[in-house]
Amino acid sequence: YTNLLTSGKLNSHLAEIQQTAQRRMEQMVAQMAKENGVTEELKEHDQMKWVGLMNNLQNTAEEVVLAELIYN
């Protein structure tokens, strides 16, 4: 942290981590949605179920990304 801060590279490093985490989250949610049958058709027919499933997938992906990229 101190080395990045004093060298002026902290902000660029944090931005890179944020972009990587965001891309990973998007990929994971899309993959898990496909695997679990969370489709646009489901969204049209049962929006509440779709929202609930997508929220669960988003939370799961966030936990994984935080464990992989942030806390590790």
mmCIF file of the C-alpha atoms, coordinates in Angstrom:
data_MODEL
# 
_entry.id   MODEL 
# 
loop_
_atom_site.group_PDB 
_atom_site.id 
_atom_site.type_symbol 
_atom_site.label_atom_id 
_atom_site.label_alt_id 
_atom_site.label_comp_id 
_atom_site.label_asym_id 
_atom_site.label_entity_id 
_atom_site.label_seq_id 
_atom_site.pdbx_PDB_ins_code 
_atom_site.Cartn_x 
_atom_site.Cartn_y 
_atom_site.Cartn_z 
_atom_site.occupancy 
_atom_site.B_iso_or_equiv 
_atom_site.pdbx_formal_charge 
_atom_site.auth_seq_id 
_atom_site.auth_comp_id 
_atom_site.auth_asym_id 
_atom_site.auth_atom_id 
_atom_site.pdbx_PDB_model_num 
ATOM 1  C CA . TYR A 1 1  ? 0.000   0.000   0.000   1.00 0.00 ? 1  TYR A CA 1 
ATOM 2  C CA . THR A 1 2  ? 2.689   2.478   1.045   1.00 0.00 ? 2  THR A CA 1 
ATOM 3  C CA . ASN A 1 3  ? 4.816   1.752   -2.019  1.00 0.00 ? 3  ASN A CA 1 
ATOM 4  C CA . LEU A 1 4  ? 1.862   2.246   -4.360  1.00 0.00 ? 4  LEU A CA 1 
ATOM 5  C CA . LEU A 1 5  ? 0.789   5.390   -2.535  1.00 0.00 ? 5  LEU A CA 1 
ATOM 6  C CA . THR A 1 6  ? 4.201   7.028   -2.535  1.00 0.00 ? 6  THR A CA 1 
ATOM 7  C CA . SER A 1 7  ? 4.921   6.079   -6.143  1.00 0.00 ? 7  SER A CA 1 
ATOM 8  C CA . GLY A 1 8  ? 1.622   7.591   -7.296  1.00 0.00 ? 8  GLY A CA 1 
ATOM 9  C CA . LYS A 1 9  ? 0.371   4.267   -8.657  1.00 0.00 ? 9  LYS A CA 1 
ATOM 10 C CA . LEU A 1 10 ? -2.290  3.514   -6.053  1.00 0.00 ? 10 LEU A CA 1 
ATOM 11 C CA . ASN A 1 11 ? -5.233  5.004   -7.948  1.00 0.00 ? 11 ASN A CA 1 
ATOM 12 C CA . SER A 1 12 ? -4.360  3.257   -11.217 1.00 0.00 ? 12 SER A CA 1 
ATOM 13 C CA . HIS A 1 13 ? -3.869  -0.036  -9.378  1.00 0.00 ? 13 HIS A CA 1 
ATOM 14 C CA . LEU A 1 14 ? -7.231  0.290   -7.635  1.00 0.00 ? 14 LEU A CA 1 
ATOM 15 C CA . ALA A 1 15 ? -8.949  1.202   -10.915 1.00 0.00 ? 15 ALA A CA 1 
ATOM 16 C CA . GLU A 1 16 ? -7.437  -1.875  -12.575 1.00 0.00 ? 16 GLU A CA 1 
ATOM 17 C CA . ILE A 1 17 ? -8.642  -4.128  -9.757  1.00 0.00 ? 17 ILE A CA 1 
ATOM 18 C CA . GLN A 1 18 ? -12.125 -2.580  -9.993  1.00 0.00 ? 18 GLN A CA 1 
ATOM 19 C CA . GLN A 1 19 ? -12.308 -3.180  -13.755 1.00 0.00 ? 19 GLN A CA 1 
ATOM 20 C CA . THR A 1 20 ? -11.085 -6.747  -13.388 1.00 0.00 ? 20 THR A CA 1 
ATOM 21 C CA . ALA A 1 21 ? -13.603 -7.444  -10.628 1.00 0.00 ? 21 ALA A CA 1 
ATOM 22 C CA . GLN A 1 22 ? -16.457 -5.935  -12.662 1.00 0.00 ? 22 GLN A CA 1 
ATOM 23 C CA . ARG A 1 23 ? -15.617 -8.006  -15.765 1.00 0.00 ? 23 ARG A CA 1 
ATOM 24 C CA . ARG A 1 24 ? -15.334 -11.168 -13.688 1.00 0.00 ? 24 ARG A CA 1 
ATOM 25 C CA . MET A 1 25 ? -18.693 -10.475 -12.011 1.00 0.00 ? 25 MET A CA 1 
ATOM 26 C CA . GLU A 1 26 ? -20.419 -9.927  -15.358 1.00 0.00 ? 26 GLU A CA 1 
ATOM 27 C CA . GLN A 1 27 ? -18.950 -13.145 -16.767 1.00 0.00 ? 27 GLN A CA 1 
ATOM 28 C CA . MET A 1 28 ? -19.887 -15.184 -13.716 1.00 0.00 ? 28 MET A CA 1 
ATOM 29 C CA . VAL A 1 29 ? -23.461 -13.878 -13.534 1.00 0.00 ? 29 VAL A CA 1 
ATOM 30 C CA . ALA A 1 30 ? -24.004 -14.553 -17.237 1.00 0.00 ? 30 ALA A CA 1 
ATOM 31 C CA . GLN A 1 31 ? -22.587 -18.065 -16.930 1.00 0.00 ? 31 GLN A CA 1 
ATOM 32 C CA . MET A 1 32 ? -24.562 -18.906 -13.798 1.00 0.00 ? 32 MET A CA 1 
ATOM 33 C CA . ALA A 1 33 ? -27.770 -17.485 -15.302 1.00 0.00 ? 33 ALA A CA 1 
ATOM 34 C CA . LYS A 1 34 ? -27.333 -19.723 -18.341 1.00 0.00 ? 34 LYS A CA 1 
ATOM 35 C CA . GLU A 1 35 ? -26.613 -22.765 -16.166 1.00 0.00 ? 35 GLU A CA 1 
ATOM 36 C CA . ASN A 1 36 ? -29.658 -22.102 -13.949 1.00 0.00 ? 36 ASN A CA 1 
ATOM 37 C CA . GLY A 1 37 ? -32.118 -21.329 -16.738 1.00 0.00 ? 37 GLY A CA 1 
ATOM 38 C CA . VAL A 1 38 ? -32.535 -17.663 -15.847 1.00 0.00 ? 38 VAL A CA 1 
ATOM 39 C CA . THR A 1 39 ? -33.592 -16.392 -19.262 1.00 0.00 ? 39 THR A CA 1 
ATOM 40 C CA . GLU A 1 40 ? -35.293 -13.416 -20.853 1.00 0.00 ? 40 GLU A CA 1 
ATOM 41 C CA . GLU A 1 41 ? -38.320 -15.672 -21.340 1.00 0.00 ? 41 GLU A CA 1 
ATOM 42 C CA . LEU A 1 42 ? -38.503 -16.199 -17.583 1.00 0.00 ? 42 LEU A CA 1 
ATOM 43 C CA . LYS A 1 43 ? -38.174 -12.443 -17.140 1.00 0.00 ? 43 LYS A CA 1 
ATOM 44 C CA . GLU A 1 44 ? -41.200 -11.890 -19.388 1.00 0.00 ? 44 GLU A CA 1 
ATOM 45 C CA . HIS A 1 45 ? -43.356 -14.520 -17.680 1.00 0.00 ? 45 HIS A CA 1 
ATOM 46 C CA . ASP A 1 46 ? -42.380 -14.190 -14.011 1.00 0.00 ? 46 ASP A CA 1 
ATOM 47 C CA . GLN A 1 47 ? -40.490 -10.979 -13.303 1.00 0.00 ? 47 GLN A CA 1 
ATOM 48 C CA . MET A 1 48 ? -40.394 -11.401 -9.534  1.00 0.00 ? 48 MET A CA 1 
ATOM 49 C CA . LYS A 1 49 ? -38.854 -14.858 -9.781  1.00 0.00 ? 49 LYS A CA 1 
ATOM 50 C CA . TRP A 1 50 ? -36.336 -13.575 -12.339 1.00 0.00 ? 50 TRP A CA 1 
ATOM 51 C CA . VAL A 1 51 ? -35.353 -10.661 -10.094 1.00 0.00 ? 51 VAL A CA 1 
ATOM 52 C CA . GLY A 1 52 ? -34.943 -12.949 -7.096  1.00 0.00 ? 52 GLY A CA 1 
ATOM 53 C CA . LEU A 1 53 ? -32.802 -15.407 -9.017  1.00 0.00 ? 53 LEU A CA 1 
ATOM 54 C CA . MET A 1 54 ? -30.671 -12.652 -10.540 1.00 0.00 ? 54 MET A CA 1 
ATOM 55 C CA . ASN A 1 55 ? -30.131 -11.082 -7.113  1.00 0.00 ? 55 ASN A CA 1 
ATOM 56 C CA . ASN A 1 56 ? -29.009 -14.458 -5.763  1.00 0.00 ? 56 ASN A CA 1 
ATOM 57 C CA . LEU A 1 57 ? -26.635 -14.949 -8.686  1.00 0.00 ? 57 LEU A CA 1 
ATOM 58 C CA . GLN A 1 58 ? -25.257 -11.422 -8.291  1.00 0.00 ? 58 GLN A CA 1 
ATOM 59 C CA . ASN A 1 59 ? -24.629 -11.946 -4.571  1.00 0.00 ? 59 ASN A CA 1 
ATOM 60 C CA . THR A 1 60 ? -22.953 -15.296 -5.158  1.00 0.00 ? 60 THR A CA 1 
ATOM 61 C CA . ALA A 1 61 ? -20.719 -13.878 -7.877  1.00 0.00 ? 61 ALA A CA 1 
ATOM 62 C CA . GLU A 1 62 ? -19.798 -10.938 -5.654  1.00 0.00 ? 62 GLU A CA 1 
ATOM 63 C CA . GLU A 1 63 ? -18.752 -13.249 -2.822  1.00 0.00 ? 63 GLU A CA 1 
ATOM 64 C CA . VAL A 1 64 ? -16.571 -15.290 -5.176  1.00 0.00 ? 64 VAL A CA 1 
ATOM 65 C CA . VAL A 1 65 ? -14.939 -12.232 -6.759  1.00 0.00 ? 65 VAL A CA 1 
ATOM 66 C CA . LEU A 1 66 ? -14.252 -10.670 -3.385  1.00 0.00 ? 66 LEU A CA 1 
ATOM 67 C CA . ALA A 1 67 ? -12.634 -13.898 -2.205  1.00 0.00 ? 67 ALA A CA 1 
ATOM 68 C CA . GLU A 1 68 ? -10.579 -14.283 -5.404  1.00 0.00 ? 68 GLU A CA 1 
ATOM 69 C CA . LEU A 1 69 ? -9.463  -10.728 -6.087  1.00 0.00 ? 69 LEU A CA 1 
ATOM 70 C CA . ILE A 1 70 ? -9.878  -8.601  -3.008  1.00 0.00 ? 70 ILE A CA 1 
ATOM 71 C CA . TYR A 1 71 ? -9.351  -10.656 0.131   1.00 0.00 ? 71 TYR A CA 1 
ATOM 72 C CA . ASN A 1 72 ? -6.735  -12.974 -1.290  1.00 0.00 ? 72 ASN A CA 1 
# 
